[in-house]
Amino acid sequence: MKKVLEELFATVQDFRETVPGIDSQVNFADLNSSAVSAKKMVVNIITAAVYREIVSGGETDALSYLRSAVGNATKYKENIFEVLKKRKADGGDIYKYELEGMRRQYIDNYYNAMDSLIAELENFESWKLSPYYRLREKLRIKTAEEFDSLYPIDCSYLFFFRTTPLQREVLSDTIGAYFNRIEGREADFEDKLKLALALTVVALAISRFDIIELPATIRSLFDDSKASRNGQNEQDRLLALAESLMNKSSEILKSVDMALDESGTGDICTETSFARPDDKIYLMP
């Protein structure tokens, strides 16, 4: 069976030209276990059919971006094992900030490559048949550029497509009903509802995604190497940001509720009409 990196790179030298920091003694067999995992990351987004089409399509920009994405993700996953091998072999130490700096650079390279790759895929018919692409047509925020104008995500195509199922979930559970209520008054409320939608989607992504799946703008808030930080601190900060975004979204929806009620729509307020746990209920004899 052909190894993952052998599908993409003719020689180790080609691999070294695409991915920084590759040791001259490395071979594809040593990296294959990490490469399999890296390939799965990419295939989960673009589908196996699109991956095969790019690999078999000859030298294209899409293939260059695919090589960079898989190669840098492979090095990101392999990096910790290489550090351990080096320490055992010659006793050399690598400081935590150095390791984190290298891994951050590899994941940034992966993100940039995937963003560029997904932009190229707009010309692929197989991509238009993928679940992520077809789902986009049912959403209220349909492009990465529009999402970025509502909440900064580095205009990341990768993050946008990864969050399309979350956007569908939020629309189905709550905010979708608001868009139905404002029919005929889109100019007054649509921008506010899209902002609430974007904030809620980002909050869910922070709560559910691994930190490496977040755009650099969000990721940089947490993964800088600081002596006072640890894993629990990072998790607490992530959850605090997610809660803050959810609260902002809730406030926007409440303001829309009040505006619609004052305009005499007669609709039931889906947010403010629910009893809250801190409400006091008094029973009179």
Coordinates of C-alpha atoms in Angstrom, one line a residue:
M1 CA 0.0 0.0 0.0
K2 CA 1.4 3.4 -0.9
K3 CA 2.1 5.6 2.1
V4 CA 0.2 8.9 2.5
L5 CA 3.2 11.2 1.9
E6 CA 4.4 9.1 -1.1
E7 CA 1.0 10.0 -2.8
L8 CA 1.8 13.7 -2.5
F9 CA 5.6 14.0 -2.7
A10 CA 8.0 12.4 -5.1
T11 CA 10.9 12.6 -2.8
V12 CA 11.8 13.5 0.8
Q13 CA 13.5 16.6 -0.6
D14 CA 10.1 17.8 -2.1
F15 CA 8.6 17.3 1.3
R16 CA 11.3 19.3 2.9
E17 CA 10.8 22.2 0.4
T18 CA 7.1 22.3 1.4
V19 CA 7.3 21.8 5.2
P20 CA 9.9 23.6 7.3
G21 CA 12.1 21.9 9.9
I22 CA 12.3 18.5 8.3
D23 CA 15.4 16.5 9.3
S24 CA 17.6 15.3 6.5
Q25 CA 17.6 11.8 7.9
V26 CA 13.8 11.4 7.9
N27 CA 11.9 9.0 5.7
F28 CA 8.2 8.7 4.8
A29 CA 7.9 5.4 6.7
D30 CA 8.8 7.1 9.9
L31 CA 6.1 9.7 9.5
N32 CA 3.4 7.5 8.1
S33 CA 1.4 7.0 11.3
S34 CA 1.2 10.8 11.8
A35 CA 0.5 11.3 8.1
V36 CA -2.5 9.0 8.2
S37 CA -4.0 11.1 11.0
A38 CA -3.2 14.3 9.1
K39 CA -4.9 13.0 5.9
K40 CA -8.0 12.1 7.9
M41 CA -8.2 15.7 9.1
V42 CA -8.2 16.9 5.6
V43 CA -10.5 14.2 4.1
N44 CA -13.1 14.9 6.8
I45 CA -13.5 18.4 5.3
I46 CA -13.0 18.0 1.6
T47 CA -14.2 14.3 1.3
A48 CA -12.3 11.4 -0.1
A49 CA -13.6 11.9 -3.6
V50 CA -12.2 15.4 -3.8
Y51 CA -8.9 14.3 -2.3
R52 CA -8.5 11.6 -4.9
E53 CA -9.4 14.1 -7.7
I54 CA -6.8 16.5 -6.6
V55 CA -4.1 13.9 -6.3
S56 CA -4.8 12.4 -9.7
G57 CA -5.3 15.8 -11.4
G58 CA -1.6 16.6 -11.9
E59 CA 0.3 19.7 -10.9
T60 CA -2.3 22.3 -9.8
D61 CA -2.5 25.0 -7.2
A62 CA -5.0 22.8 -5.4
L63 CA -2.4 20.0 -5.2
S64 CA 0.2 22.4 -3.8
Y65 CA -2.2 23.5 -1.1
L66 CA -3.1 19.9 -0.3
R67 CA 0.6 19.0 0.0
S68 CA 1.1 21.9 2.4
A69 CA -2.0 21.1 4.5
V70 CA -1.2 17.4 4.9
G71 CA 2.5 17.9 5.3
N72 CA 2.3 20.6 8.0
A73 CA -0.4 18.7 9.8
T74 CA 1.8 15.6 9.8
K75 CA 4.7 17.6 11.3
Y76 CA 2.4 19.1 13.9
K77 CA 1.4 15.7 15.0
E78 CA 4.9 14.2 14.8
N79 CA 6.7 17.0 16.5
I80 CA 6.3 15.8 20.1
F81 CA 7.6 12.4 19.2
E82 CA 10.6 13.8 17.5
V83 CA 11.4 15.9 20.6
L84 CA 11.2 12.8 22.8
K85 CA 13.5 10.9 20.4
K86 CA 16.0 13.6 20.4
R87 CA 16.0 13.8 24.2
K88 CA 16.6 10.1 24.5
A89 CA 19.3 10.1 21.8
D90 CA 21.6 12.9 22.9
G91 CA 20.0 14.3 26.0
G92 CA 19.2 17.6 24.3
D93 CA 16.4 19.6 25.9
I94 CA 13.8 21.7 24.0
Y95 CA 12.1 24.4 26.1
K96 CA 8.3 24.3 26.2
Y97 CA 8.0 27.7 24.6
E98 CA 10.1 26.5 21.7
L99 CA 8.0 23.4 21.2
E100 CA 4.8 25.3 21.4
G101 CA 6.1 27.9 19.0
M102 CA 7.0 25.2 16.4
R103 CA 3.7 23.5 16.8
R104 CA 1.8 26.8 16.5
Q105 CA 3.6 27.6 13.3
Y106 CA 2.8 24.2 11.8
I107 CA -0.9 24.5 12.6
D108 CA -0.9 28.0 11.2
N109 CA 0.6 26.7 8.0
Y110 CA -2.0 24.0 7.9
Y111 CA -4.8 26.5 8.4
N112 CA -3.5 28.8 5.7
A113 CA -3.1 25.9 3.2
M114 CA -6.6 24.6 3.9
D115 CA -8.2 28.0 3.5
S116 CA -6.5 28.4 0.2
L117 CA -7.4 24.9 -0.8
I118 CA -11.1 25.3 -0.1
A119 CA -11.1 28.5 -2.0
E120 CA -9.7 26.6 -5.0
L121 CA -12.4 23.9 -4.7
E122 CA -15.1 26.2 -5.9
N123 CA -14.2 25.0 -9.4
F124 CA -14.5 21.2 -8.5
E125 CA -17.8 19.6 -9.3
S126 CA -17.1 16.8 -6.7
W127 CA -16.7 19.5 -4.0
K128 CA -20.2 20.9 -4.9
L129 CA -21.6 17.4 -4.1
S130 CA -19.9 17.4 -0.6
P131 CA -22.1 17.6 2.5
Y132 CA -20.5 20.8 3.7
Y133 CA -21.0 22.6 0.4
R134 CA -24.6 21.5 0.0
L135 CA -25.5 22.5 3.6
R136 CA -24.3 26.0 2.9
E137 CA -27.3 26.8 0.7
K138 CA -29.6 26.2 3.7
L139 CA -27.8 28.7 6.0
R140 CA -28.4 32.4 6.7
I141 CA -24.7 33.2 6.7
K142 CA -23.5 31.7 3.5
T143 CA -19.9 32.7 3.0
A144 CA -16.7 33.0 5.1
E145 CA -16.4 36.7 4.1
E146 CA -19.9 37.4 5.5
F147 CA -19.2 35.5 8.7
D148 CA -15.9 37.4 9.1
S149 CA -17.8 40.7 8.8
L150 CA -19.9 39.7 11.8
Y151 CA -17.2 38.1 14.0
P152 CA -13.5 38.0 13.1
I153 CA -12.5 34.5 12.0
D154 CA -9.5 35.5 9.8
C155 CA -11.8 35.0 6.9
S156 CA -11.1 31.3 7.3
Y157 CA -12.9 29.1 4.8
L158 CA -11.9 26.1 6.9
F159 CA -13.5 27.4 10.1
F160 CA -16.6 28.5 8.2
F161 CA -17.2 25.1 6.6
R162 CA -16.4 23.3 9.9
T163 CA -19.1 25.3 11.6
T164 CA -21.9 24.9 9.0
P165 CA -23.4 22.0 11.0
L166 CA -23.4 24.2 14.1
Q167 CA -25.1 27.1 12.2
R168 CA -27.8 24.7 11.0
E169 CA -28.2 23.4 14.6
V170 CA -28.6 27.0 16.0
L171 CA -31.1 27.9 13.3
S172 CA -33.1 24.8 13.9
D173 CA -33.2 25.2 17.7
T174 CA -33.7 28.9 18.2
I175 CA -32.7 31.7 15.9
G176 CA -34.3 30.3 12.8
A177 CA -37.8 31.2 14.2
Y178 CA -36.7 34.8 14.5
F179 CA -35.9 35.1 10.8
N180 CA -39.5 33.9 10.1
R181 CA -40.9 36.5 12.5
I182 CA -39.1 39.4 10.8
E183 CA -40.4 38.7 7.3
G184 CA -41.1 42.0 5.6
R185 CA -38.9 43.8 8.1
E186 CA -35.5 42.3 7.2
A187 CA -33.9 45.8 6.9
D188 CA -34.6 46.4 10.6
F189 CA -33.6 43.2 12.2
E190 CA -31.7 40.9 9.8
D191 CA -28.2 42.2 10.6
K192 CA -28.9 41.9 14.4
L193 CA -30.1 38.3 14.0
K194 CA -27.1 37.4 11.9
L195 CA -24.7 38.8 14.5
A196 CA -26.5 36.8 17.2
L197 CA -26.2 33.7 15.0
A198 CA -22.5 34.2 14.4
L199 CA -21.8 34.8 18.2
T200 CA -23.7 31.6 19.1
V201 CA -21.9 29.6 16.4
V202 CA -18.5 30.7 17.6
A203 CA -19.4 30.0 21.2
L204 CA -20.5 26.5 20.3
A205 CA -17.3 26.0 18.3
I206 CA -15.1 27.1 21.2
S207 CA -17.0 24.6 23.5
R208 CA -16.9 21.7 21.1
F209 CA -13.8 22.0 18.9
D210 CA -10.2 21.2 19.7
I211 CA -8.2 24.4 20.1
I212 CA -6.2 23.7 17.0
E213 CA -9.5 23.8 14.9
L214 CA -10.1 27.5 15.9
P215 CA -8.9 30.4 13.7
A216 CA -5.6 32.0 14.8
T217 CA -7.5 35.1 16.0
I218 CA -9.3 33.0 18.6
R219 CA -6.5 30.5 19.2
S220 CA -3.9 33.1 20.0
L221 CA -6.0 34.2 23.0
F222 CA -5.2 31.0 24.7
D223 CA -2.2 29.0 23.4
D224 CA 0.6 31.5 24.0
S225 CA 3.2 30.0 26.3
K226 CA 3.1 31.8 29.6
A227 CA 4.5 30.5 32.9
S228 CA 1.3 31.3 34.8
R229 CA -0.9 29.2 32.5
N230 CA -1.8 25.6 32.5
G231 CA -4.3 23.3 30.9
Q232 CA -7.1 24.1 33.4
N233 CA -6.5 27.8 32.9
E234 CA -6.8 27.4 29.2
Q235 CA -10.1 25.5 29.5
D236 CA -11.5 28.0 31.9
R237 CA -10.7 30.9 29.6
L238 CA -12.2 29.1 26.6
L239 CA -15.5 28.4 28.5
A240 CA -15.6 32.0 29.9
L241 CA -15.3 33.4 26.3
A242 CA -18.0 31.0 25.1
E243 CA -20.3 32.1 27.9
S244 CA -19.7 35.7 27.2
L245 CA -20.5 35.3 23.5
M246 CA -23.7 33.4 24.4
N247 CA -24.8 36.1 26.7
K248 CA -24.2 38.8 24.0
S249 CA -26.3 36.7 21.6
S250 CA -29.0 36.3 24.2
E251 CA -29.1 40.1 24.8
I252 CA -29.5 40.8 21.0
L253 CA -32.4 38.3 20.8
K254 CA -34.1 39.9 23.7
S255 CA -33.8 43.4 22.2
V256 CA -35.3 42.0 18.9
D257 CA -38.1 40.4 21.0
M258 CA -39.0 43.7 22.7
A259 CA -38.9 45.6 19.4
L260 CA -41.2 43.1 17.7
D261 CA -43.6 43.1 20.7
E262 CA -43.7 46.9 20.7
S263 CA -44.6 46.8 17.0
G264 CA -47.6 44.7 17.8
T265 CA -46.8 41.5 16.0
G266 CA -48.7 39.4 18.4
D267 CA -46.0 36.7 18.4
I268 CA -45.0 34.9 21.6
C269 CA -41.7 36.0 22.8
T270 CA -39.5 32.9 22.6
E271 CA -36.8 34.2 25.0
T272 CA -38.4 36.6 27.5
S273 CA -41.6 34.6 28.1
F274 CA -39.8 31.7 29.7
A275 CA -39.7 31.7 33.5
R276 CA -36.1 31.8 34.8
P277 CA -34.7 29.9 37.8
D278 CA -34.2 33.1 39.7
D279 CA -37.8 34.3 39.2
K280 CA -39.9 34.3 42.5
I281 CA -43.4 32.9 42.3
Y282 CA -45.8 33.9 45.0
L283 CA -49.0 31.9 45.6
M284 CA -51.9 34.0 47.1
P285 CA -54.6 32.3 49.2

